[in-house]
Amino acid sequence: MTLPATEKVTGGSMKTIDKALFLLDFFLPDTPEWRLSDMARAAGMDKVTVMRILKSLAMKGIVEQHPETKKYRLGTAVLRLARIREACFPVVAVLHPVLEWLASETGETTHACLFSGSSMTTIAIAEPNRATRVFVDPAQPLPVYATASGLSYLAHARDAVVEETLARLTLRAYSGHTPVDMGTVRASLKVVQERGYAISSRTFEEDTTGIAAPVFDWHGNVLATIAAACVASRLTKEVEARIVAAVRQAAADATRAMGGDVTRTSGKRQQEMNA
Amino acid sequence: MTLPATEKVTGGSMKTIDKALFLLDFFLPDTPEWRLSDMARAAGMDKVTVMRILKSLAMKGIVEQHPETKKYRLGTAVLRLARIREACFPVVAVLHPVLEWLASETGETTHACLFSGSSMTTIAIAEPNRATRVFVDPAQPLPVYATASGLSYLAHARDAVVEETLARLTLRAYSGHTPVDMGTVRASLKVVQERGYAISSRTFEEDTTGIAAPVFDWHGNVLATIAAACVASRLTKEVEARIVAAVRQAAADATRAMGGDVTRTSGKRQQEMNA
């Protein structure tokens, strides 16, 4: 993750906790391990500060350091926290039956994602009862600009989140259809925002079309996304319309299950526009 | 969670990150939600500091505040971090086949736990193919002094962790067999440490005997525990011995799978004693 100069932490302007949380965000599926000096450089922070923060986090098991490579990575304490959160206020367990329903309704692989800085992290997957389907790798981060999940998240996120995220992006062509200029990405976000769902065809993987819709929490903020990863070559306009309807239905069900208000499914961003 | 006065944070003696991580530890399966004032009181910190810390954590989704009750709880960011950690450096996925083997070998429910301050959190469960078995509730915290998992963790933990944990404990009788004085707990720890595994019969639930052994990481530190939760009434001395052997085997396999050194299975604490 490289950040533009303006994102870097200069002097003591950021509070210590914010610095620690900022550093935690560097542990991503494609960069799960960091050498101290590389992280300090990427974060624009001095090495001593980064070392102190990582040592505090390591004391509690939030990160851990490999004894030989000396690299830092997330620690098992995050598994414990996730287990406590999920046991008391389930998200994955609530989304799972919705994904199962959507997989059987659409005949395609379905998944739910959370936002992770510049990509989406899959937290649950359901597979259809059908031989040909898209394989969704749970360890694979989904780039926000090249996937339906990412676009449907960003289109409904708060303006500050959108601008911060877009400023960080380095656009890269995953296929011949990936949007590689910021103008195209912004135009897509506008369309998705108006429609309330995203379709992203062959932009991340060849022969895969993603259809995704946002899940809102009790504040009306976008919390997660629900998507069907469809085999593109078998999507007729008619099938696509049927899947779009099912995805929107699933996202509304998930919003309700998470205590969100489905009458506000266009979310915070819509509210900001109306204000 | 009530802490002795000496544990409380006085003045600015603790660094801000340490304070934040200290507060995170208050979110436990039996106290998953906190009102700001209650948390400040329990932590011995002033309300303004606690509020600032929780607001920083909430900004990144590490905690979230319910819009109506105003209570704080762990946020979905911990699910994302856990997913990233597990996708890149699996623990649950590594322990699962070991638990499955142990369940089929012993005919009892098996589970793996991580340490959570004054109790153990279950992170994985495997069930035997048998009608009568112990039901392990994944949301139920296991008290360190009243379960084999807890005792086998503490017996192999560093002295500082043991003393800090014991100082915090309020012993409570879950059954007629729960150890309710510190002398008995310390004596049990000594036995477990010498043997390398723990047996805890009817101390937490009637008719359940836990048999547990520690899993070590690459540093030789105890990382997790593996246990069989057995129907106590069917345990003969012979069956018990067979299950003990299987649990120790499973813990050694798990240690190896986690990159630990099985020749040092008595761990850090043993090393401290030999030093």
Coordinates of C-alpha atoms in Angstrom, one line a residue:
Chain A
M1 CA 0.0 0.0 0.0
T2 CA 1.6 3.3 -1.0
L3 CA 0.0 6.4 0.2
P4 CA 0.1 9.8 -1.4
A5 CA 2.3 12.3 0.5
T6 CA -0.7 14.1 1.9
E7 CA -1.9 10.9 3.6
K8 CA 1.4 10.4 5.5
V9 CA 1.7 11.2 9.1
T10 CA 3.9 14.2 9.7
G11 CA 5.3 15.1 13.1
G12 CA 2.9 14.4 16.0
S13 CA -0.2 15.7 14.2
M14 CA -2.0 12.3 14.5
K15 CA -2.8 10.9 17.9
T16 CA -1.1 7.8 19.0
I17 CA -4.1 5.5 18.9
D18 CA -5.0 6.8 15.4
K19 CA -1.4 6.0 14.4
A20 CA -1.7 2.5 15.7
L21 CA -5.0 1.9 13.9
F22 CA -3.5 3.5 10.8
L23 CA -0.6 1.0 10.9
L24 CA -3.0 -2.0 11.5
D25 CA -4.6 -1.1 8.1
F26 CA -1.4 -2.0 6.4
F27 CA -1.9 -5.7 7.2
L28 CA -3.9 -6.7 4.1
P29 CA -4.4 -10.0 2.3
D30 CA -1.8 -9.0 -0.3
T31 CA 0.6 -7.5 2.2
P32 CA 0.1 -9.6 5.3
E33 CA 3.7 -9.3 6.6
W34 CA 5.8 -6.2 7.1
R35 CA 9.4 -5.5 8.0
L36 CA 9.6 -2.6 10.5
S37 CA 11.6 -0.3 8.1
D38 CA 9.2 -0.9 5.1
M39 CA 6.2 -0.1 7.2
A40 CA 7.8 3.1 8.6
R41 CA 8.6 4.1 5.1
A42 CA 5.2 3.3 3.7
A43 CA 3.4 5.1 6.5
G44 CA 5.7 8.1 6.5
M45 CA 6.4 7.7 10.2
D46 CA 9.7 7.4 12.0
K47 CA 11.0 4.0 12.8
V48 CA 11.2 4.5 16.5
T49 CA 7.5 5.4 16.7
V50 CA 6.4 2.5 14.5
M51 CA 8.5 0.1 16.6
R52 CA 7.0 1.4 19.9
I53 CA 3.5 1.0 18.5
L54 CA 4.1 -2.5 17.1
K55 CA 5.7 -3.6 20.4
S56 CA 2.6 -2.4 22.3
L57 CA 0.3 -4.2 19.9
A58 CA 2.5 -7.3 20.1
M59 CA 2.3 -7.3 23.9
K60 CA -1.5 -8.0 23.6
G61 CA -1.2 -10.4 20.6
I62 CA -2.8 -8.0 18.2
V63 CA 0.3 -8.3 16.0
E64 CA 3.1 -10.9 16.3
Q65 CA 6.7 -10.9 15.1
H66 CA 8.2 -13.9 13.4
P67 CA 11.3 -14.9 15.4
E68 CA 13.5 -15.5 12.3
T69 CA 12.3 -13.1 9.6
K70 CA 11.5 -10.4 12.2
K71 CA 8.5 -9.5 10.1
Y72 CA 5.3 -8.4 11.8
R73 CA 1.8 -9.8 11.0
L74 CA -1.6 -9.8 12.6
G75 CA -1.7 -11.9 15.8
T76 CA -4.2 -14.4 17.2
A77 CA -5.8 -11.8 19.5
V78 CA -7.8 -10.6 16.4
L79 CA -9.2 -14.2 16.1
R80 CA -10.3 -14.0 19.8
L81 CA -11.9 -10.6 19.4
A82 CA -13.7 -11.7 16.2
R83 CA -15.0 -14.8 18.0
I84 CA -16.3 -12.7 20.9
R85 CA -18.0 -10.2 18.5
E86 CA -19.5 -12.9 16.3
A87 CA -20.7 -15.0 19.3
C88 CA -22.4 -12.0 20.9
F89 CA -23.5 -10.0 17.8
P90 CA -23.4 -12.3 14.8
V91 CA -22.8 -10.9 11.3
V92 CA -21.3 -13.9 9.5
A93 CA -24.0 -16.2 11.0
V94 CA -26.8 -13.7 10.1
L95 CA -25.5 -13.3 6.5
H96 CA -25.0 -17.0 5.9
P97 CA -28.6 -18.0 5.4
V98 CA -29.2 -15.0 3.2
L99 CA -26.3 -16.0 1.0
E100 CA -27.5 -19.6 0.9
W101 CA -30.9 -18.4 -0.2
L102 CA -29.3 -16.2 -2.8
A103 CA -27.1 -19.0 -4.1
S104 CA -30.0 -21.4 -4.5
E105 CA -32.2 -18.7 -6.1
T106 CA -29.6 -17.6 -8.6
G107 CA -27.7 -20.8 -9.2
E108 CA -24.4 -18.8 -8.7
T109 CA -21.8 -18.5 -6.0
T110 CA -22.7 -15.7 -3.6
H111 CA -20.5 -13.9 -1.0
A112 CA -20.5 -11.1 1.5
C113 CA -17.7 -8.6 1.9
L114 CA -16.5 -5.9 4.3
F115 CA -14.5 -2.9 3.2
S116 CA -10.7 -3.0 3.8
G117 CA -9.1 0.3 2.8
S118 CA -8.6 -0.2 -0.9
S119 CA -10.3 -3.5 -1.4
M120 CA -13.1 -5.7 -0.1
T121 CA -12.5 -8.7 2.2
T122 CA -14.8 -11.7 1.8
I123 CA -16.3 -12.8 5.1
A124 CA -18.8 -15.5 4.0
I125 CA -19.4 -17.6 0.8
A126 CA -22.3 -19.8 -0.3
E127 CA -22.1 -22.1 -3.3
P128 CA -24.9 -23.2 -5.6
N129 CA -25.9 -26.7 -6.3
R130 CA -24.6 -26.7 -9.8
A131 CA -21.4 -28.0 -11.5
T132 CA -20.3 -24.8 -13.3
R133 CA -19.8 -21.8 -11.0
V134 CA -17.4 -19.1 -10.1
F135 CA -14.8 -20.0 -7.5
V136 CA -14.5 -17.2 -5.0
D137 CA -11.2 -17.4 -3.2
P138 CA -11.8 -16.2 0.4
A139 CA -8.2 -15.0 0.7
Q140 CA -8.3 -12.9 -2.4
P141 CA -8.8 -9.1 -1.8
L142 CA -11.3 -7.6 -4.2
P143 CA -10.2 -4.3 -5.6
V144 CA -12.9 -1.6 -5.0
Y145 CA -12.9 -0.2 -8.5
A146 CA -12.8 -3.5 -10.4
T147 CA -15.6 -5.5 -8.6
A148 CA -19.3 -5.1 -8.1
S149 CA -18.8 -5.5 -4.4
G150 CA -16.3 -2.7 -4.2
L151 CA -18.4 -0.3 -6.4
S152 CA -21.6 -1.0 -4.5
Y153 CA -19.8 -0.3 -1.2
L154 CA -18.1 2.9 -2.3
A155 CA -21.2 4.2 -4.1
H156 CA -23.0 4.2 -0.7
A157 CA -20.1 5.2 1.5
R158 CA -19.6 8.6 3.1
D159 CA -18.0 11.2 0.8
A160 CA -14.9 11.4 3.1
V161 CA -14.4 7.6 2.8
V162 CA -14.8 7.8 -1.0
E163 CA -12.4 10.6 -1.5
E164 CA -9.8 9.1 0.8
T165 CA -10.1 5.7 -1.0
L166 CA -9.9 7.1 -4.5
A167 CA -6.9 9.2 -3.6
R168 CA -5.1 6.0 -2.6
L169 CA -5.9 3.9 -5.6
T170 CA -3.5 2.9 -8.2
L171 CA -5.7 1.6 -11.1
R172 CA -4.5 -1.6 -12.7
A173 CA -6.0 -3.6 -15.5
Y174 CA -7.0 -7.1 -14.3
S175 CA -8.7 -7.7 -17.7
G176 CA -9.5 -5.8 -20.9
H177 CA -12.6 -4.4 -19.2
T178 CA -11.1 -3.0 -15.9
P179 CA -11.8 0.7 -15.6
V180 CA -8.3 2.2 -15.5
D181 CA -9.0 5.9 -15.3
M182 CA -10.5 7.7 -12.4
G183 CA -13.2 9.4 -14.6
T184 CA -14.7 6.0 -15.5
V185 CA -14.6 4.9 -11.9
R186 CA -16.4 8.0 -10.7
A187 CA -19.0 7.7 -13.5
S188 CA -19.6 4.0 -12.4
L189 CA -20.1 5.1 -8.8
K190 CA -22.7 7.6 -9.9
V191 CA -24.6 5.0 -11.8
V192 CA -24.4 2.5 -9.0
Q193 CA -25.5 5.1 -6.5
E194 CA -28.6 5.9 -8.5
R195 CA -29.5 2.3 -9.2
G196 CA -28.8 1.0 -5.7
Y197 CA -26.8 -2.0 -7.0
A198 CA -23.7 -2.7 -9.1
I199 CA -23.0 -4.9 -12.1
S200 CA -19.4 -5.3 -13.0
S201 CA -18.8 -7.5 -16.1
R202 CA -15.4 -9.2 -16.8
T203 CA -13.6 -6.3 -15.0
F204 CA -11.8 -8.4 -12.5
E205 CA -11.8 -11.9 -13.9
E206 CA -12.6 -13.1 -17.4
D207 CA -16.0 -14.7 -17.8
T208 CA -17.2 -13.5 -14.4
T209 CA -19.9 -10.9 -13.9
G210 CA -20.5 -9.6 -10.3
I211 CA -23.8 -8.3 -9.2
A212 CA -23.8 -6.7 -5.8
A213 CA -25.9 -4.6 -3.4
P214 CA -25.1 -2.8 -0.1
V215 CA -26.2 -3.9 3.4
F216 CA -26.9 -1.0 5.8
D217 CA -26.5 -0.9 9.6
W218 CA -28.8 0.8 12.1
H219 CA -27.1 4.2 11.4
G220 CA -28.0 3.9 7.7
N221 CA -24.3 3.5 7.0
V222 CA -23.2 0.9 4.5
L223 CA -21.9 -2.1 6.5
A224 CA -21.2 -4.8 4.0
T225 CA -22.1 -6.0 0.5
I226 CA -23.8 -9.0 -0.8
A227 CA -22.9 -10.3 -4.3
A228 CA -23.5 -13.0 -6.8
A229 CA -20.4 -14.0 -8.8
C230 CA -21.9 -15.2 -12.0
V231 CA -20.6 -17.1 -15.0
A232 CA -20.7 -14.2 -17.5
S233 CA -21.2 -16.3 -20.6
R234 CA -24.5 -17.7 -19.5
L235 CA -26.1 -14.3 -18.5
T236 CA -28.8 -13.3 -20.8
K237 CA -30.5 -9.9 -20.2
E238 CA -33.4 -11.9 -18.7
V239 CA -31.3 -14.0 -16.3
E240 CA -29.3 -10.9 -15.3
A241 CA -32.5 -9.0 -14.4
R242 CA -33.7 -12.0 -12.3
I243 CA -30.3 -12.1 -10.4
V244 CA -30.3 -8.3 -9.9
A245 CA -33.8 -8.6 -8.2
A246 CA -32.6 -11.5 -6.0
V247 CA -29.4 -9.7 -5.0
R248 CA -31.4 -6.6 -4.0
Q249 CA -33.9 -8.8 -2.1
A250 CA -31.0 -10.5 -0.3
A251 CA -29.3 -7.2 0.6
A252 CA -32.6 -5.8 1.9
D253 CA -33.2 -9.0 4.0
A254 CA -29.6 -8.7 5.4
T255 CA -30.1 -5.0 6.2
R256 CA -33.3 -5.9 8.1
A257 CA -31.5 -8.8 9.9
M258 CA -28.7 -6.4 10.9
G259 CA -31.2 -4.0 12.5
G260 CA -30.9 -1.5 9.6
D261 CA -33.8 0.4 8.0
V262 CA -34.7 -0.9 4.6
T263 CA -36.6 2.3 3.7
R264 CA -33.3 4.0 3.7
T265 CA -31.5 1.6 1.5
S266 CA -29.9 4.3 -0.5
G267 CA -28.1 5.2 2.7
K268 CA -26.0 8.0 4.1
R269 CA -24.8 9.1 0.8
Q270 CA -28.3 9.7 -0.5
Q271 CA -29.0 11.6 2.7
E272 CA -26.0 13.8 2.1
M273 CA -27.2 14.5 -1.4
N274 CA -30.7 15.4 -0.2
A275 CA -29.4 17.6 2.6
Chain B
M1 CA -14.6 -7.7 35.1
T2 CA -13.5 -6.0 38.3
L3 CA -9.9 -5.3 38.7
P4 CA -8.0 -4.9 42.0
A5 CA -7.0 -1.3 42.7
T6 CA -3.4 -2.0 41.8
E7 CA -4.4 -2.9 38.3
K8 CA -6.2 0.3 37.7
V9 CA -4.7 3.0 35.5
T10 CA -3.7 6.0 37.5
G11 CA -2.8 9.3 36.0
G12 CA -0.9 9.1 32.7
S13 CA 1.3 6.2 33.8
M14 CA 0.1 4.0 31.0
K15 CA 0.7 4.9 27.4
T16 CA -2.3 5.7 25.2
I17 CA -2.1 2.6 23.0
D18 CA -1.8 0.4 26.1
K19 CA -4.9 2.1 27.5
A20 CA -6.8 1.4 24.3
L21 CA -5.8 -2.2 24.3
F22 CA -6.6 -2.5 28.0
L23 CA -10.1 -1.2 27.3
L24 CA -10.5 -3.6 24.4
D25 CA -10.0 -6.5 26.9
F26 CA -13.2 -5.5 28.7
F27 CA -15.3 -6.7 25.7
L28 CA -15.7 -10.3 26.8
P29 CA -18.4 -12.9 26.0
D30 CA -20.1 -12.3 29.3
T31 CA -19.7 -8.5 29.1
P32 CA -19.9 -7.8 25.4
E33 CA -21.5 -4.3 25.8
W34 CA -20.4 -1.4 27.9
R35 CA -21.8 1.9 28.9
L36 CA -19.1 4.6 28.8
S37 CA -19.4 5.4 32.5
D38 CA -19.4 1.8 33.6
M39 CA -16.2 1.1 31.6
A40 CA -14.5 4.2 33.0
R41 CA -15.3 3.1 36.5
A42 CA -14.3 -0.6 35.9
A43 CA -11.0 0.5 34.3
G44 CA -10.2 3.2 36.9
M45 CA -9.8 5.8 34.1
D46 CA -11.4 9.1 33.7
K47 CA -14.5 9.3 31.5
V48 CA -13.1 11.8 29.0
T49 CA -10.1 9.6 28.3
V50 CA -12.2 6.5 27.8
M51 CA -14.6 8.5 25.5
R52 CA -11.7 9.8 23.4
I53 CA -10.2 6.3 23.1
L54 CA -13.6 4.7 22.2
K55 CA -14.2 7.4 19.6
S56 CA -10.9 6.7 17.9
L57 CA -11.6 3.0 17.9
A58 CA -15.1 3.6 16.6
M59 CA -13.8 5.7 13.7
K60 CA -12.0 2.6 12.4
G61 CA -14.8 0.2 13.2
I62 CA -12.9 -1.6 16.0
V63 CA -15.8 -0.8 18.3
E64 CA -19.2 0.5 17.5
Q65 CA -21.8 2.4 19.5
H66 CA -25.5 1.4 19.5
P67 CA -27.5 4.4 18.4
E68 CA -30.2 4.0 21.0
T69 CA -28.6 2.3 24.0
K70 CA -25.4 4.3 23.5
K71 CA -23.5 1.2 24.6
Y72 CA -20.2 0.2 23.0
R73 CA -19.3 -3.2 21.6
L74 CA -16.7 -4.7 19.3
G75 CA -17.1 -3.6 15.7
T76 CA -17.0 -5.4 12.4
A77 CA -13.4 -4.4 11.7
V78 CA -12.3 -7.2 14.1
L79 CA -14.1 -9.7 11.7
R80 CA -12.1 -8.2 8.8
L81 CA -8.8 -8.4 10.6
A82 CA -9.5 -12.0 11.7
R83 CA -10.4 -12.9 8.2
I84 CA -7.1 -11.5 6.9
R85 CA -5.1 -13.1 9.6
E86 CA -6.8 -16.5 9.1
A87 CA -6.6 -16.3 5.2
C88 CA -2.9 -15.6 5.3
F89 CA -1.7 -17.5 8.4
P90 CA -4.5 -20.0 9.3
V91 CA -4.9 -21.1 12.9
V92 CA -8.5 -22.3 13.0
A93 CA -8.1 -24.1 9.6
V94 CA -4.9 -25.8 10.9
L95 CA -6.4 -26.8 14.2
H96 CA -9.7 -28.1 12.7
P97 CA -8.3 -31.4 11.2
V98 CA -6.5 -32.0 14.4
L99 CA -9.7 -31.6 16.4
E100 CA -11.6 -33.8 13.9
W101 CA -9.0 -36.5 14.4
L102 CA -9.2 -36.2 18.1
A103 CA -13.0 -36.3 18.2
S104 CA -13.0 -39.5 16.1
E105 CA -10.2 -41.0 18.2
T106 CA -11.8 -40.3 21.5
G107 CA -15.5 -40.3 20.7
E108 CA -15.9 -37.1 22.6
T109 CA -16.5 -33.4 21.6
T110 CA -13.1 -31.6 21.1
H111 CA -12.3 -27.9 21.0
A112 CA -9.5 -25.4 20.8
C113 CA -9.3 -22.3 22.9
L114 CA -7.3 -19.0 23.1
F115 CA -6.7 -17.2 26.3
S116 CA -8.9 -14.1 27.1
G117 CA -7.8 -12.4 30.3
S118 CA -9.6 -14.5 32.9
S119 CA -11.2 -17.1 30.7
M120 CA -10.7 -19.1 27.5
T121 CA -12.5 -18.4 24.3
T122 CA -13.4 -21.4 22.1
I123 CA -12.2 -20.8 18.5
A124 CA -13.0 -24.2 16.9
I125 CA -15.1 -27.3 17.8
A126 CA -15.3 -30.8 16.4
E127 CA -18.1 -33.3 17.3
P128 CA -17.8 -37.1 17.5
N129 CA -20.0 -39.4 15.5
R130 CA -21.9 -40.6 18.7
A131 CA -25.3 -39.8 20.1
T132 CA -24.2 -38.9 23.7
R133 CA -21.6 -36.2 23.9
V134 CA -20.9 -32.9 25.7
F135 CA -22.3 -29.8 24.0
V136 CA -19.6 -27.1 23.9
D137 CA -21.2 -23.7 23.5
P138 CA -18.9 -21.5 21.4
A139 CA -20.1 -18.3 23.1
Q140 CA -19.5 -19.6 26.6
P141 CA -16.3 -18.3 28.2
L142 CA -14.4 -21.0 30.1
P143 CA -13.1 -19.9 33.5
V144 CA -9.3 -20.5 33.7
Y145 CA -9.4 -22.0 37.1
A146 CA -12.4 -24.3 36.6
T147 CA -11.6 -25.9 33.2
A148 CA -8.9 -28.2 31.9
S149 CA -8.3 -25.7 29.0
G150 CA -7.8 -22.9 31.4
L151 CA -5.5 -24.8 33.7
S152 CA -3.4 -26.2 30.9
Y153 CA -3.0 -22.7 29.4
L154 CA -2.0 -21.0 32.7
A155 CA 0.3 -23.9 33.8
H156 CA 2.4 -23.2 30.8
A157 CA 2.1 -19.4 30.6
R158 CA 4.8 -16.9 31.7
D159 CA 4.9 -16.2 35.4
A160 CA 3.9 -12.5 34.8
V161 CA 0.7 -13.7 33.0
V162 CA -0.1 -16.2 35.7
E163 CA 0.3 -13.7 38.5
E164 CA -1.7 -11.0 36.8
T165 CA -4.4 -13.5 36.0
L166 CA -4.7 -15.0 39.4
A167 CA -4.7 -11.5 41.0
R168 CA -7.8 -10.7 38.9
L169 CA -9.8 -13.9 39.6
T170 CA -12.8 -14.0 41.8
L171 CA -13.3 -17.7 42.4
R172 CA -16.9 -19.0 42.1
A173 CA -18.3 -22.5 42.5
Y174 CA -19.8 -23.7 39.2
S175 CA -20.3 -27.1 40.8
G176 CA -19.5 -28.9 44.0
H177 CA -16.0 -29.7 42.6
T178 CA -14.9 -26.2 41.5
P179 CA -11.7 -25.1 43.3
V180 CA -12.7 -22.1 45.3
D181 CA -9.5 -21.2 47.1
M182 CA -6.3 -19.9 45.5
G183 CA -4.2 -22.5 47.2
T184 CA -6.0 -25.3 45.4
V185 CA -5.7 -23.5 42.0
R186 CA -2.0 -23.0 42.5
A187 CA -1.5 -26.7 43.5
S188 CA -3.5 -27.8 40.4
L189 CA -1.3 -25.6 38.2
K190 CA 1.8 -27.2 39.6
V191 CA 0.5 -30.7 38.9
V192 CA -0.6 -29.7 35.3
Q193 CA 2.8 -28.1 34.7
E194 CA 4.6 -31.3 35.7
R195 CA 2.4 -33.6 33.7
G196 CA 2.1 -31.4 30.7
Y197 CA -1.7 -31.8 30.5
A198 CA -4.8 -31.1 32.6
I199 CA -7.7 -33.2 33.8
S200 CA -10.6 -31.2 35.3
S201 CA -13.5 -33.4 36.4
R202 CA -17.0 -31.9 37.1
T203 CA -15.4 -28.6 38.1
F204 CA -17.3 -26.5 35.5
E205 CA -20.3 -28.6 34.5
E206 CA -21.7 -31.7 36.2
D207 CA -20.9 -34.9 34.4
T208 CA -18.2 -33.3 32.2
T209 CA -14.5 -34.1 32.5
G210 CA -12.2 -31.9 30.5
I211 CA -8.8 -33.2 29.3
A212 CA -6.6 -30.6 27.8
A213 CA -3.0 -29.9 26.6
P214 CA -1.2 -26.8 25.4
V215 CA -0.2 -25.9 21.9
F216 CA 3.1 -23.9 21.6
D217 CA 4.1 -21.4 19.0
W218 CA 7.6 -20.9 17.4
H219 CA 8.8 -18.9 20.4
G220 CA 7.9 -21.9 22.7
N221 CA 5.1 -19.7 24.2
V222 CA 1.7 -21.3 24.8
L223 CA -0.5 -20.2 22.0
A224 CA -3.8 -22.2 22.4
T225 CA -5.2 -25.3 24.1
I226 CA -6.7 -28.5 22.7
A227 CA -9.2 -30.3 24.8
A228 CA -11.7 -33.2 24.8
A229 CA -14.9 -32.5 26.7
C230 CA -15.8 -36.0 28.0
V231 CA -19.0 -37.4 29.4
A232 CA -17.6 -38.0 32.9
S233 CA -19.8 -40.9 33.8
R234 CA -18.4 -43.1 31.1
L235 CA -14.7 -42.5 31.9
T236 CA -13.0 -45.5 33.3
K237 CA -9.3 -45.1 34.3
E238 CA -8.5 -47.0 31.1
V239 CA -10.6 -44.8 28.8
E240 CA -9.2 -41.7 30.5
A241 CA -5.6 -42.8 29.9
R242 CA -6.4 -43.4 26.2
I243 CA -8.0 -40.0 25.9
V244 CA -5.1 -38.3 27.7
A245 CA -2.7 -39.9 25.2
A246 CA -4.8 -38.8 22.2
V247 CA -5.1 -35.2 23.5
R248 CA -1.3 -35.0 24.0
Q249 CA -0.8 -36.4 20.6
A250 CA -3.2 -33.8 19.1
A251 CA -1.5 -31.0 21.0
A252 CA 1.9 -32.1 19.7
D253 CA 0.6 -32.3 16.1
A254 CA -1.0 -28.8 16.4
T255 CA 2.3 -27.4 17.9
R256 CA 4.2 -28.8 14.9
A257 CA 1.6 -27.5 12.5
M258 CA 1.9 -24.0 14.0
G259 CA 5.6 -24.1 13.5
G260 CA 6.4 -24.8 17.2
D261 CA 9.1 -27.1 18.6
V262 CA 7.6 -30.3 20.1
T263 CA 10.7 -31.1 21.9
R264 CA 10.0 -28.1 24.1
T265 CA 6.3 -28.9 24.8
S266 CA 6.7 -28.0 28.5
G267 CA 7.3 -24.5 27.2
K268 CA 8.5 -21.2 28.4
R269 CA 7.5 -21.9 32.0
Q270 CA 9.6 -25.0 32.2
Q271 CA 12.5 -23.0 30.7
E272 CA 12.1 -20.4 33.4
M273 CA 12.3 -23.1 36.0
N274 CA 15.4 -24.6 34.6
A275 CA 17.1 -21.2 34.2

